[in-house]
Amino acid sequence: MRHMLTIMRKEINSYFRSPVAYFLLFVFTLIFGYFFYTVVSMFLLQSLTQAQYAQMYEQSMPPMNINEMVIRPLLLNTSVISLFLAPMITMRLFAEEKKTGTIELLMTSPVTDLQLVLGKFFAALFLYAVMLGLTMVYLSVLFRYGNPDFRPLIAGYLGQLLLGACFVSIGLMFSTFTRNQLIAGSMTFFVLLLLWIIEWSGQNSGGAWAQIASYLSLTSHIENFSKGVIDLKDTVYYLSVVVLGLFFSVRSVESVRWRA
Amino acid sequence: MIEVQGLTKRYGRTVAVEGLNFSVQKGEILGFLGPNGAGKTTTMRVITGYLPPTEGKVTVAGYDVTEHPLEVKKRVGYLPETPPLYTDMRVDEMLAFAGRIKGLANRDIKPRMELVAEKTAITDVLKKIVGHLSKGYRQRVGLAAALIHDPEVLILDEPTAGLDPRQIIEVRRLIQNLAGAHTIILSTHILPEAANTCHRVMIINQGKLVAEDTPENLTARLQGTETMKMLIEGPEAQVRETLERVDGVSRVSSLPVTAGRLEVSVEMHPGRDTRRELAHAVVSSGWGLLQLSPAGMSLEEVFLKLTTRDTANEGGDGHSEAGDESSGNDGAALAEQGSEESQS
Ligand SMILES: Nc1ncnc2c1ncn2[C@@H]1O[C@H](COP(=O)(O)OP(=O)(O)OP(=O)(O)O)[C@@H](O)[C@H]1O
Ligand SMILES: [Mg+2]
């Protein structure tokens, strides 16, 4: 446990020592801010028309759901942005250590491969969580001026966190395969994208494949969370992806010693 | 303290180390001497648990490296060929991380760091970024990181590479002071370094043990023949013929350098100093003698000599071994065993 924390601390420090973390956070906030602006102005425009409409016909205004119309699309956008940024978070984790030879220090220290992998995983997840946390600053504006429902928000964030854990776990795995960060990053991105869009292929063909594709897809499982529903099936799916990624990472790190 | 039995390491089809047997006693300094690609780094990586052996058994402090890797790693401090340092950390952060990952308790980290920083003379760069340090300083930080948890066993891969002459002496002295409380294996290309620092030297070539002896015995054996380097102005064929006739000379080879000038290397029988005769032979023939100096033996020559000793140098052997007898029969016997192994 202590060793895992040592590794995690070292990785987090290293994220914030280099421009990587600041760059990622900056880009993320910028893009999210843009989405926030568009979604909210659209919502305002619509509620304005609705209000005028209601006044004109002297009816009570139909309730507009801020959760449905603002938060849900925002969270879905968030997952698209993270799809692009996650590879940049994870690509250096092992590839860099292999390239510079510092892996030799870690692997001749009394640390197990699992501690090593988990330490790095949680460090990357931490950075992802910080990124996600920044969106709450925007959303707090909605609480200030609107009256959104809390529970679906919690479910939504839980879904994002689980999705991020999948991204990070898969990215970590690819980082153990190579000493080249660029290769690790692009392979991660490619596979994440594949898992993202696989659902579309199912929609076209239909039948059994549609069901399989929809189950495998990272996207299909985020929808329930975004609606505010925490489904056991979705949670199990995400956790299995995380565990699988970590498992292969550990195996790969072990085998580095056998190959190198 | 360290036992290596029948160690073989293959990378795919290349054999890096083959059938290595040796042991290191507590408090001893063992030197690995060998040319590039001899298998020194590979052997060290197996002992530290970084690489698994293909065949054979390695135990450190009674723990088998493959069965109890963590126990071994706790007890070993390792300085790899390129010091494994995080270039974005400050030196003190780097050492603190090394201490923590080696299992040092939090309260011990600061005092240990100050101690090893002082020992390796890096106290004034503790606040600098590792990436901004010169090669020699990085080497010293690497050494400090290897020492931080006060390990029983130290494995140092070319610890003096990249250091300036004064630091080389300091580090050698440091290593010698560490012996006794620590068991040390170090590798080097430099024969005098191994001879000065180590209690025992193992010479490795192409993954096999060539010789194993105390530095004293080794130097004695290597002094068997001496080679002179001469720079002569004169006709090549005649020069060679004349020098070969000088009493005590076993072999002459020459290489024209510029017009009329020859670089000649003359091998002499052991125990004979024929410099006077060589000079006389050249001068009395009316040629110009521009230079005459004893040539130090290169590492390659050392291997050549140690590996081909029994066949090529039969006659000279009697002499040199007679000289060795007083310094200890054990060493000679060990050496004998070493060269037999390398031939089988
Ligand atoms: N990762 C590897 N993959 C394949 N072959 C390797 C690997 N590492 C080393 N070798 C080979 O094993 C042999 C021994 O290498 P090693 O690095 O142990 O030599 P060394 O004695 O440390 O040499 P040097 O003095 O140059 O440091 C060499 O022939 C080398 O090419
Ligand atoms: Mg080496």
XYZ file of C-alpha atoms and ligand atoms in Angstrom:
636
model
C 0.000 0.000 0.000
C 2.729 2.416 0.975
C 4.710 1.626 -2.147
C 1.650 2.171 -4.291
C 1.144 5.593 -2.719
C 4.822 6.425 -3.249
C 4.506 5.650 -6.953
C 1.210 7.513 -7.201
C 2.632 10.574 -5.520
C 5.653 10.557 -7.769
C 3.479 10.361 -10.889
C 1.128 13.122 -9.781
C 4.074 15.375 -8.950
C 5.564 14.640 -12.306
C 2.311 15.568 -14.083
C 2.300 18.933 -12.399
C 6.032 19.538 -12.747
C 5.780 19.325 -16.498
C 3.442 21.446 -18.616
C 1.415 18.314 -19.449
C -1.153 18.616 -16.666
C -1.651 22.366 -17.097
C -1.937 22.016 -20.832
C -4.540 19.269 -20.546
C -6.540 21.125 -17.922
C -6.413 24.316 -19.948
C -7.540 22.683 -23.185
C -10.239 20.756 -21.394
C -11.651 23.800 -19.627
C -11.569 25.788 -22.827
C -13.491 23.248 -24.880
C -15.883 22.512 -22.063
C -16.462 26.223 -21.610
C -17.363 26.549 -25.246
C -19.855 23.692 -25.031
C -21.258 25.109 -21.829
C -21.780 28.451 -23.467
C -23.580 27.009 -26.496
C -25.768 24.633 -24.529
C -26.765 27.236 -21.985
C -27.522 29.944 -24.539
C -29.616 27.482 -26.457
C -31.474 26.637 -23.283
C -32.037 30.310 -22.512
C -33.254 31.029 -25.995
C -35.688 28.176 -25.819
C -37.011 29.100 -22.408
C -37.422 32.661 -23.608
C -39.519 31.598 -26.570
C -41.458 29.285 -24.347
C -42.101 32.082 -21.899
C -43.267 34.422 -24.640
C -45.427 31.691 -26.031
C -46.943 31.091 -22.636
C -47.601 34.780 -22.117
C -49.195 35.154 -25.498
C -51.727 32.446 -24.848
C -51.937 33.193 -21.131
C -51.137 29.674 -20.127
C -48.820 28.507 -17.400
C -45.391 27.777 -18.765
C -44.589 24.064 -19.265
C -41.709 23.076 -16.984
C -38.347 22.922 -18.721
C -35.913 20.400 -17.366
C -32.450 21.851 -16.894
C -31.047 18.374 -16.204
C -32.371 17.004 -19.456
C -31.538 19.998 -21.575
C -28.241 21.255 -20.200
C -26.471 18.808 -17.961
C -27.046 15.673 -19.959
C -25.689 16.977 -23.268
C -22.807 18.597 -21.417
C -21.774 15.345 -19.776
C -21.971 13.513 -23.082
C -19.719 16.152 -24.591
C -17.347 15.760 -21.700
C -16.811 12.123 -22.550
C -15.943 13.043 -26.129
C -13.335 15.549 -24.985
C -11.814 13.013 -22.600
C -11.624 10.499 -25.404
C -9.120 12.817 -27.041
C -7.274 13.850 -23.906
C -7.018 10.519 -22.073
C -4.265 9.135 -24.341
C -2.186 12.192 -23.505
C -2.609 11.486 -19.815
C -1.537 7.868 -20.013
C 0.952 7.578 -22.844
C 4.013 8.512 -20.812
C 3.320 6.338 -17.775
C 5.486 3.361 -18.710
C 6.844 4.297 -22.129
C 8.904 7.132 -20.717
C 10.369 5.031 -17.912
C 11.393 2.421 -20.421
C 12.964 4.951 -22.708
C 14.984 6.756 -20.050
C 15.912 3.585 -18.171
C 14.327 4.657 -14.893
C 12.276 1.478 -15.107
C 15.480 -0.214 -13.939
C 15.221 1.641 -10.624
C 11.577 0.651 -10.139
C 12.148 -2.952 -11.074
C 15.107 -3.411 -8.782
C 13.180 -1.928 -5.862
C 11.054 -4.004 -3.509
C 7.838 -3.113 -5.321
C 5.469 -5.641 -6.870
C 4.263 -5.204 -10.425
C 0.718 -4.744 -9.157
C 1.734 -1.911 -6.833
C 3.564 -0.282 -9.700
C 0.625 -0.550 -12.095
C -1.958 0.546 -9.527
C 0.151 3.504 -8.418
C 0.367 4.778 -11.957
C -3.282 4.019 -12.672
C -4.552 6.005 -9.715
C -2.236 8.903 -10.490
C -3.663 9.167 -14.013
C -7.198 8.729 -12.707
C -6.522 11.509 -10.238
C -5.591 13.900 -13.030
C -8.715 12.838 -14.897
C -10.807 13.480 -11.800
C -9.303 16.943 -11.418
C -10.248 17.616 -15.021
C -13.771 16.437 -14.349
C -13.886 18.449 -11.162
C -13.283 21.641 -13.122
C -16.589 21.162 -14.912
C -18.328 21.492 -11.568
C -17.257 25.133 -11.466
C -19.339 25.757 -14.577
C -22.217 23.673 -13.334
C -22.324 25.521 -10.035
C -23.502 28.509 -12.079
C -26.599 26.497 -12.938
C -27.282 25.915 -9.273
C -26.865 29.573 -8.588
C -29.451 30.671 -11.166
C -31.489 27.548 -11.772
C -32.814 24.661 -9.863
C -31.355 21.442 -11.243
C -31.890 18.078 -9.656
C -28.947 16.731 -7.677
C -29.305 12.993 -8.002
C -28.979 12.598 -11.763
C -25.934 14.820 -11.566
C -24.219 12.461 -9.147
C -25.025 9.512 -11.359
C -23.754 11.423 -14.358
C -20.439 12.179 -12.716
C -20.078 8.627 -11.483
C -20.538 7.459 -15.067
C -17.917 9.898 -16.301
C -15.488 8.739 -13.654
C -16.019 5.077 -14.570
C -15.620 5.882 -18.232
C -12.428 7.781 -17.457
C -11.138 4.827 -15.467
C -11.653 2.676 -18.581
C -9.785 5.184 -20.733
C -6.923 5.355 -18.272
C -6.727 1.603 -17.806
C -6.587 0.964 -21.550
C -4.079 3.773 -22.048
C -1.888 2.446 -19.264
C -1.881 -0.962 -20.889
C -0.674 0.433 -24.209
C 2.001 2.413 -22.426
C 3.494 -0.820 -21.086
C 3.774 -2.256 -24.592
C 6.260 0.207 -26.025
C 9.008 2.638 -25.160
C 7.620 5.138 -27.643
C 5.081 7.545 -26.157
C 3.672 8.513 -29.508
C 2.903 4.916 -30.407
C 1.369 4.290 -26.980
C -0.791 7.396 -27.332
C -2.009 6.734 -30.845
C -2.758 3.083 -30.200
C -4.809 4.102 -27.162
C -6.705 6.684 -29.124
C -7.356 4.264 -31.963
C -8.716 1.536 -29.679
C -10.823 3.963 -27.626
C -12.288 5.352 -30.795
C -13.035 1.863 -32.011
C -14.800 0.989 -28.768
C -16.662 4.247 -29.089
C -18.020 3.856 -32.585
C -18.538 0.122 -32.594
C -22.146 0.746 -31.641
C -22.834 2.447 -34.966
C -21.781 -0.623 -36.896
C -24.373 -2.559 -34.935
C -27.099 -0.067 -35.651
C -26.642 -0.574 -39.366
C -26.525 -4.351 -39.440
C -29.025 -5.195 -36.702
C -29.582 -8.648 -35.222
C -27.275 -10.386 -32.784
C -24.277 -8.322 -33.812
C -26.153 -5.148 -32.934
C -26.608 -6.410 -29.406
C -23.000 -7.499 -29.038
C -21.697 -4.261 -30.515
C -23.922 -2.231 -28.294
C -22.755 -4.152 -25.248
C -19.093 -3.762 -26.126
C -19.372 -0.085 -26.895
C -18.148 2.351 -24.284
C -20.811 4.830 -25.380
C -23.926 2.787 -24.905
C -23.197 2.367 -21.208
C -22.789 6.036 -20.503
C -26.322 6.899 -21.581
C -28.087 5.504 -18.531
C -25.681 7.290 -16.221
C -26.292 10.561 -18.017
C -30.015 10.121 -17.548
C -29.367 9.714 -13.859
C -29.773 5.959 -13.722
C -27.088 3.889 -12.064
C -27.494 0.498 -13.672
C -25.608 -2.479 -12.270
C -25.039 -3.847 -15.763
C -23.266 -0.684 -16.899
C -21.222 -0.453 -13.723
C -20.113 -4.055 -14.093
C -19.187 -3.439 -17.710
C -16.964 -0.468 -16.877
C -15.342 -2.145 -13.928
C -14.565 -5.228 -16.028
C -12.871 -3.107 -18.663
C -10.797 -1.420 -15.957
C -9.779 -4.713 -14.358
C -8.968 -6.264 -17.720
C -6.744 -3.345 -18.682
C -4.936 -3.476 -15.349
C -4.534 -7.234 -15.592
C -2.871 -7.046 -18.997
C -0.718 -4.158 -17.812
C 0.604 -6.238 -14.941
C 1.256 -9.195 -17.213
C 3.052 -6.971 -19.667
C 5.216 -5.387 -16.976
C 6.131 -8.846 -15.711
C 7.105 -9.982 -19.139
C 9.318 -6.962 -19.722
C 11.770 -8.658 -17.430
C 11.570 -11.789 -19.471
C 12.203 -10.031 -22.751
C 14.526 -7.128 -22.076
C 26.712 -13.301 0.618
C 26.216 -13.688 -3.117
C 26.183 -17.113 -4.745
C 26.001 -17.598 -8.484
C 25.754 -21.142 -9.787
C 25.767 -22.126 -13.429
C 24.365 -18.808 -14.550
C 23.454 -18.691 -18.229
C 21.573 -15.832 -19.847
C 20.425 -15.832 -23.441
C 18.709 -13.022 -25.306
C 16.841 -14.934 -27.954
C 19.695 -16.724 -29.670
C 22.559 -14.546 -28.458
C 24.288 -15.971 -25.438
C 25.260 -13.102 -23.172
C 26.524 -15.120 -20.196
C 27.365 -18.791 -20.117
C 27.911 -21.092 -17.157
C 29.145 -18.504 -14.695
C 30.024 -19.726 -11.180
C 31.241 -17.544 -8.393
C 30.535 -16.371 -4.895
C 31.264 -13.205 -2.998
C 31.970 -13.219 0.719
C 30.517 -10.690 3.111
C 32.520 -7.481 3.100
C 34.417 -8.319 -0.048
C 34.839 -6.185 -3.190
C 34.655 -8.233 -6.346
C 35.584 -6.627 -9.654
C 34.157 -7.660 -12.998
C 36.631 -6.847 -15.711
C 35.839 -7.314 -19.370
C 35.626 -5.634 -22.754
C 32.402 -4.305 -24.277
C 29.748 -6.964 -24.606
C 31.456 -9.348 -22.196
C 28.284 -9.824 -20.169
C 29.085 -7.742 -17.104
C 25.877 -5.711 -17.170
C 23.815 -8.792 -17.908
C 25.244 -10.661 -14.923
C 24.556 -7.702 -12.657
C 21.014 -7.370 -13.918
C 20.358 -10.986 -13.062
C 21.782 -10.581 -9.563
C 19.615 -7.516 -8.909
C 16.495 -9.327 -10.090
C 15.966 -7.049 -13.075
C 16.372 -9.948 -15.497
C 15.547 -13.586 -14.830
C 18.327 -16.088 -15.475
C 17.851 -18.473 -18.394
C 19.572 -21.176 -16.401
C 21.277 -21.356 -13.047
C 20.688 -20.115 -9.561
C 21.505 -16.846 -7.879
C 21.146 -16.257 -4.158
C 21.748 -13.024 -2.299
C 21.944 -13.082 1.504
C 20.435 -16.566 1.409
C 17.435 -15.576 -0.730
C 16.939 -16.997 -4.189
C 16.490 -14.147 -6.661
C 13.724 -15.820 -8.656
C 11.848 -17.152 -5.623
C 12.107 -14.210 -3.234
C 12.799 -11.204 -5.455
C 11.477 -8.664 -2.959
C 13.736 -9.875 -0.160
C 16.724 -9.614 -2.480
C 15.736 -6.185 -3.778
C 15.418 -4.828 -0.246
C 19.032 -5.746 0.390
C 20.605 -4.618 -2.856
C 21.661 -1.154 -3.950
C 22.165 -0.995 -7.687
C 23.801 1.617 -9.859
C 23.035 0.717 -13.482
C 25.225 1.690 -16.409
C 23.128 4.794 -17.093
C 22.021 6.177 -13.714
C 18.217 5.790 -13.583
C 17.239 9.307 -12.619
C 14.103 11.354 -13.197
C 15.448 14.380 -14.976
C 12.539 16.617 -13.952
C 13.042 16.082 -10.223
C 15.342 18.015 -7.949
C 18.247 15.993 -6.594
C 16.798 15.886 -3.076
C 13.401 14.818 -4.423
C 15.092 12.107 -6.453
C 16.954 10.772 -3.419
C 13.840 10.947 -1.256
C 11.894 8.980 -3.842
C 14.684 6.395 -4.126
C 14.698 6.046 -0.332
C 10.940 5.692 -0.080
C 10.665 3.168 -2.893
C 13.436 1.122 -1.269
C 11.341 0.987 1.890
C 13.150 3.509 4.053
C 10.973 4.880 6.871
C 9.917 8.504 6.409
C 11.836 9.810 9.380
C 15.069 8.165 8.174
C 14.973 9.727 4.743
C 16.365 13.139 5.596
C 19.325 12.006 7.695
C 20.219 9.259 5.217
C 19.996 11.714 2.346
C 22.335 14.144 4.063
C 24.786 11.359 4.810
C 24.974 9.899 1.309
C 25.017 13.370 -0.250
C 28.062 14.147 1.796
C 29.720 10.841 0.948
C 29.220 11.352 -2.766
C 29.997 15.082 -2.642
C 26.665 16.314 -3.995
C 25.538 18.368 -1.009
C 25.727 21.639 -2.939
C 23.576 20.410 -5.834
C 20.743 18.974 -3.726
C 18.370 21.742 -4.794
C 19.231 21.544 -8.477
C 17.158 19.839 -11.151
C 18.690 16.486 -12.062
C 18.345 17.240 -15.774
C 20.578 20.278 -15.400
C 23.485 18.364 -13.888
C 26.607 17.311 -15.756
C 27.228 13.660 -16.530
C 29.630 13.224 -13.651
C 27.228 14.726 -11.147
C 24.442 12.515 -12.394
C 26.703 9.542 -11.892
C 27.261 10.652 -8.301
C 23.543 11.199 -7.702
C 22.978 7.680 -9.056
C 25.540 6.359 -6.621
C 23.908 8.265 -3.771
C 20.520 6.799 -4.747
C 22.007 3.309 -4.701
C 23.403 3.905 -1.216
C 20.392 5.628 0.295
C 18.857 2.624 2.051
C 22.196 1.417 3.383
C 22.009 -1.903 1.488
C 24.016 -4.942 2.490
C 24.944 -5.563 -1.116
C 26.047 -2.983 -3.639
C 26.103 -3.668 -7.358
C 27.857 -0.908 -9.264
C 28.002 -0.978 -13.040
C 30.994 1.114 -14.094
C 30.724 3.477 -11.128
C 33.568 5.734 -12.238
C 32.483 6.167 -15.857
C 32.212 9.840 -16.736
C 33.902 11.154 -13.608
C 36.877 13.475 -13.569
C 40.214 12.094 -12.324
C 39.864 13.541 -8.845
C 36.359 12.160 -8.466
C 37.504 8.772 -9.714
C 39.942 8.627 -6.838
C 37.285 9.840 -4.384
C 34.751 7.286 -5.542
C 37.293 4.480 -5.400
C 38.121 5.511 -1.864
C 34.432 5.679 -1.013
C 33.919 2.173 -2.359
C 36.845 0.869 -0.384
C 35.462 2.443 2.785
C 32.094 0.861 2.153
C 33.596 -2.616 1.962
C 33.510 -4.520 5.198
C 30.035 -3.386 6.160
C 28.843 -3.898 2.575
C 29.452 -6.545 -0.029
C 30.287 -4.992 -3.361
C 30.431 -6.050 -6.984
C 31.659 -3.475 -9.442
C 32.381 -3.642 -13.132
C 34.990 -1.798 -15.117
C 36.942 -1.789 -18.356
C 40.011 -0.491 -16.658
C 42.528 -3.011 -15.426
C 44.315 -0.724 -12.943
C 40.974 0.310 -11.496
C 40.029 -3.277 -10.783
C 43.510 -3.917 -9.440
C 43.441 -0.890 -7.130
C 39.963 -1.152 -5.734
C 39.008 -4.806 -5.572
C 39.934 -7.668 -3.295
C 39.335 -10.121 -6.098
C 38.995 -9.703 -9.840
C 37.012 -11.801 -12.281
C 37.887 -11.382 -15.894
C 34.998 -12.112 -18.229
C 35.116 -12.356 -21.971
C 32.240 -13.294 -24.253
C 30.112 -14.357 -21.328
C 32.645 -16.736 -19.876
C 35.023 -16.580 -16.975
C 38.567 -16.183 -18.258
C 40.435 -15.786 -15.001
C 39.736 -15.169 -11.358
C 42.427 -14.043 -8.999
C 43.635 -11.459 -6.549
C 44.851 -8.259 -8.180
C 48.410 -8.982 -7.013
C 48.564 -12.381 -8.667
C 46.921 -11.087 -11.770
C 49.385 -8.274 -12.267
C 52.242 -10.642 -11.560
C 51.011 -13.005 -14.226
C 50.517 -10.232 -16.707
C 54.004 -8.940 -16.205
C 55.240 -12.166 -17.767
C 56.090 -10.561 -21.058
C 56.736 -6.980 -21.792
C 56.208 -5.090 -24.973
C 58.275 -2.134 -26.105
C 57.073 0.478 -28.516
C 59.794 1.991 -30.709
C 59.828 4.683 -33.343
C 62.679 4.128 -35.778
C 63.957 5.793 -38.918
C 65.257 3.051 -41.170
C 64.461 0.370 -43.772
C 61.673 -1.877 -42.539
C 62.966 -5.324 -43.477
C 66.442 -4.789 -42.094
C 65.172 -3.205 -38.921
C 62.976 -6.179 -38.192
C 65.696 -8.651 -39.010
C 68.201 -6.884 -36.777
C 65.824 -6.546 -33.836
C 64.734 -10.152 -34.051
C 68.366 -11.199 -33.597
C 68.662 -9.285 -30.309
C 68.901 -11.691 -27.388
C 65.660 -11.957 -25.369
C 63.314 -10.742 -28.085
C 60.454 -13.077 -28.919
C 58.498 -11.240 -31.574
C 58.732 -8.097 -33.672
C 55.993 -6.382 -35.616
C 56.257 -3.130 -37.498
C 54.041 -0.545 -39.072
C 55.295 2.262 -41.349
C 53.926 5.585 -40.153
C 55.415 8.248 -42.426
C 58.082 8.038 -45.101
C 61.039 6.224 -43.602
C 59.583 6.029 -40.103
C 58.451 2.816 -38.522
C 56.439 2.083 -35.468
C 57.839 -1.145 -34.138
C 56.520 -3.179 -31.269
C 58.896 -5.658 -29.748
C 57.760 -8.424 -27.429
C 60.363 -9.655 -25.015
C 60.703 -12.824 -23.030
C 59.508 -12.518 -19.477
C 61.777 -11.085 -16.880
C 64.260 -9.688 -19.375
C 65.001 -6.031 -19.784
C 66.574 -5.678 -23.222
C 66.045 -1.980 -23.724
C 69.794 -1.281 -23.723
C 70.457 -3.940 -26.352
C 67.575 -2.764 -28.522
C 68.830 0.819 -28.505
C 72.354 -0.296 -29.241
C 71.267 -2.473 -32.169
C 69.404 0.395 -33.786
C 72.028 3.044 -33.256
C 74.994 0.902 -34.277
C 73.255 0.145 -37.591
C 73.153 3.871 -38.257
C 69.343 4.266 -38.014
C 67.564 6.912 -36.046
C 65.988 5.904 -32.731
C 63.232 8.413 -32.096
C 61.375 6.749 -29.278
C 61.604 3.737 -27.000
C 58.985 3.179 -24.325
C 57.316 0.289 -22.557
C 53.767 -0.224 -23.797
C 50.987 -0.793 -21.286
C 48.956 -3.832 -22.044
C 45.533 -3.117 -23.490
C 42.569 -5.016 -22.164
C 42.393 -6.992 -25.393
C 45.991 -8.053 -25.006
C 45.257 -9.090 -21.450
C 42.481 -11.403 -22.603
C 44.533 -12.720 -25.438
C 47.314 -13.435 -23.067
C 45.189 -15.009 -20.374
C 43.218 -17.144 -22.786
C 46.122 -18.350 -24.889
C 48.612 -18.558 -22.059
C 48.910 -22.323 -21.819
C 49.491 -23.003 -25.474
C 51.483 -20.073 -26.732
C 53.571 -19.234 -23.744
C 54.617 -22.603 -22.366
C 58.304 -21.714 -22.058
C 57.779 -18.437 -20.274
C 55.354 -19.903 -17.799
C 57.946 -21.589 -15.651
C 59.537 -18.269 -14.920
C 56.478 -16.293 -14.013
C 54.882 -18.967 -11.912
C 58.084 -19.476 -9.977
C 57.896 -15.815 -9.144
C 54.287 -16.168 -8.051
C 54.838 -18.997 -5.649
C 55.681 -16.778 -2.722
C 52.595 -14.648 -3.203
C 50.295 -17.610 -2.773
C 49.513 -20.910 -4.378
C 45.797 -20.486 -3.931
C 45.621 -17.683 -6.409
C 47.535 -19.594 -9.012
C 45.343 -22.641 -8.528
C 42.217 -20.580 -8.853
C 43.499 -18.996 -11.987
C 44.345 -22.391 -13.426
C 40.800 -23.529 -12.793
C 39.449 -20.412 -14.408
C 41.257 -20.831 -17.654
C 40.375 -24.524 -17.827
C 36.719 -23.688 -17.525
C 36.904 -21.170 -20.258
C 38.407 -23.708 -22.590
C 35.998 -26.529 -21.992
N 18.385 -6.459 -24.297
C 19.249 -7.189 -25.034
N 18.822 -7.866 -26.105
C 19.662 -8.602 -26.843
N 20.967 -8.733 -26.600
C 21.484 -8.088 -25.551
C 20.648 -7.275 -24.711
N 21.426 -6.744 -23.741
C 22.672 -7.205 -23.965
N 22.722 -8.014 -25.045
C 23.915 -8.714 -25.559
O 24.489 -9.455 -24.520
C 25.898 -9.355 -24.561
C 26.427 -8.881 -23.227
O 26.026 -7.546 -23.015
P 26.343 -6.756 -21.686
O 25.590 -5.477 -21.767
O 26.086 -7.629 -20.520
O 27.897 -6.469 -21.824
P 28.848 -5.601 -20.895
O 29.932 -6.486 -20.418
O 28.076 -4.886 -19.872
O 29.458 -4.565 -21.949
P 29.879 -3.034 -21.750
O 31.265 -3.047 -21.274
O 29.778 -2.484 -23.129
O 28.922 -2.409 -20.808
C 26.233 -8.448 -25.734
O 26.603 -9.261 -26.815
C 24.965 -7.729 -26.013
O 24.843 -7.456 -27.372
Mg 27.815 -2.976 -19.384
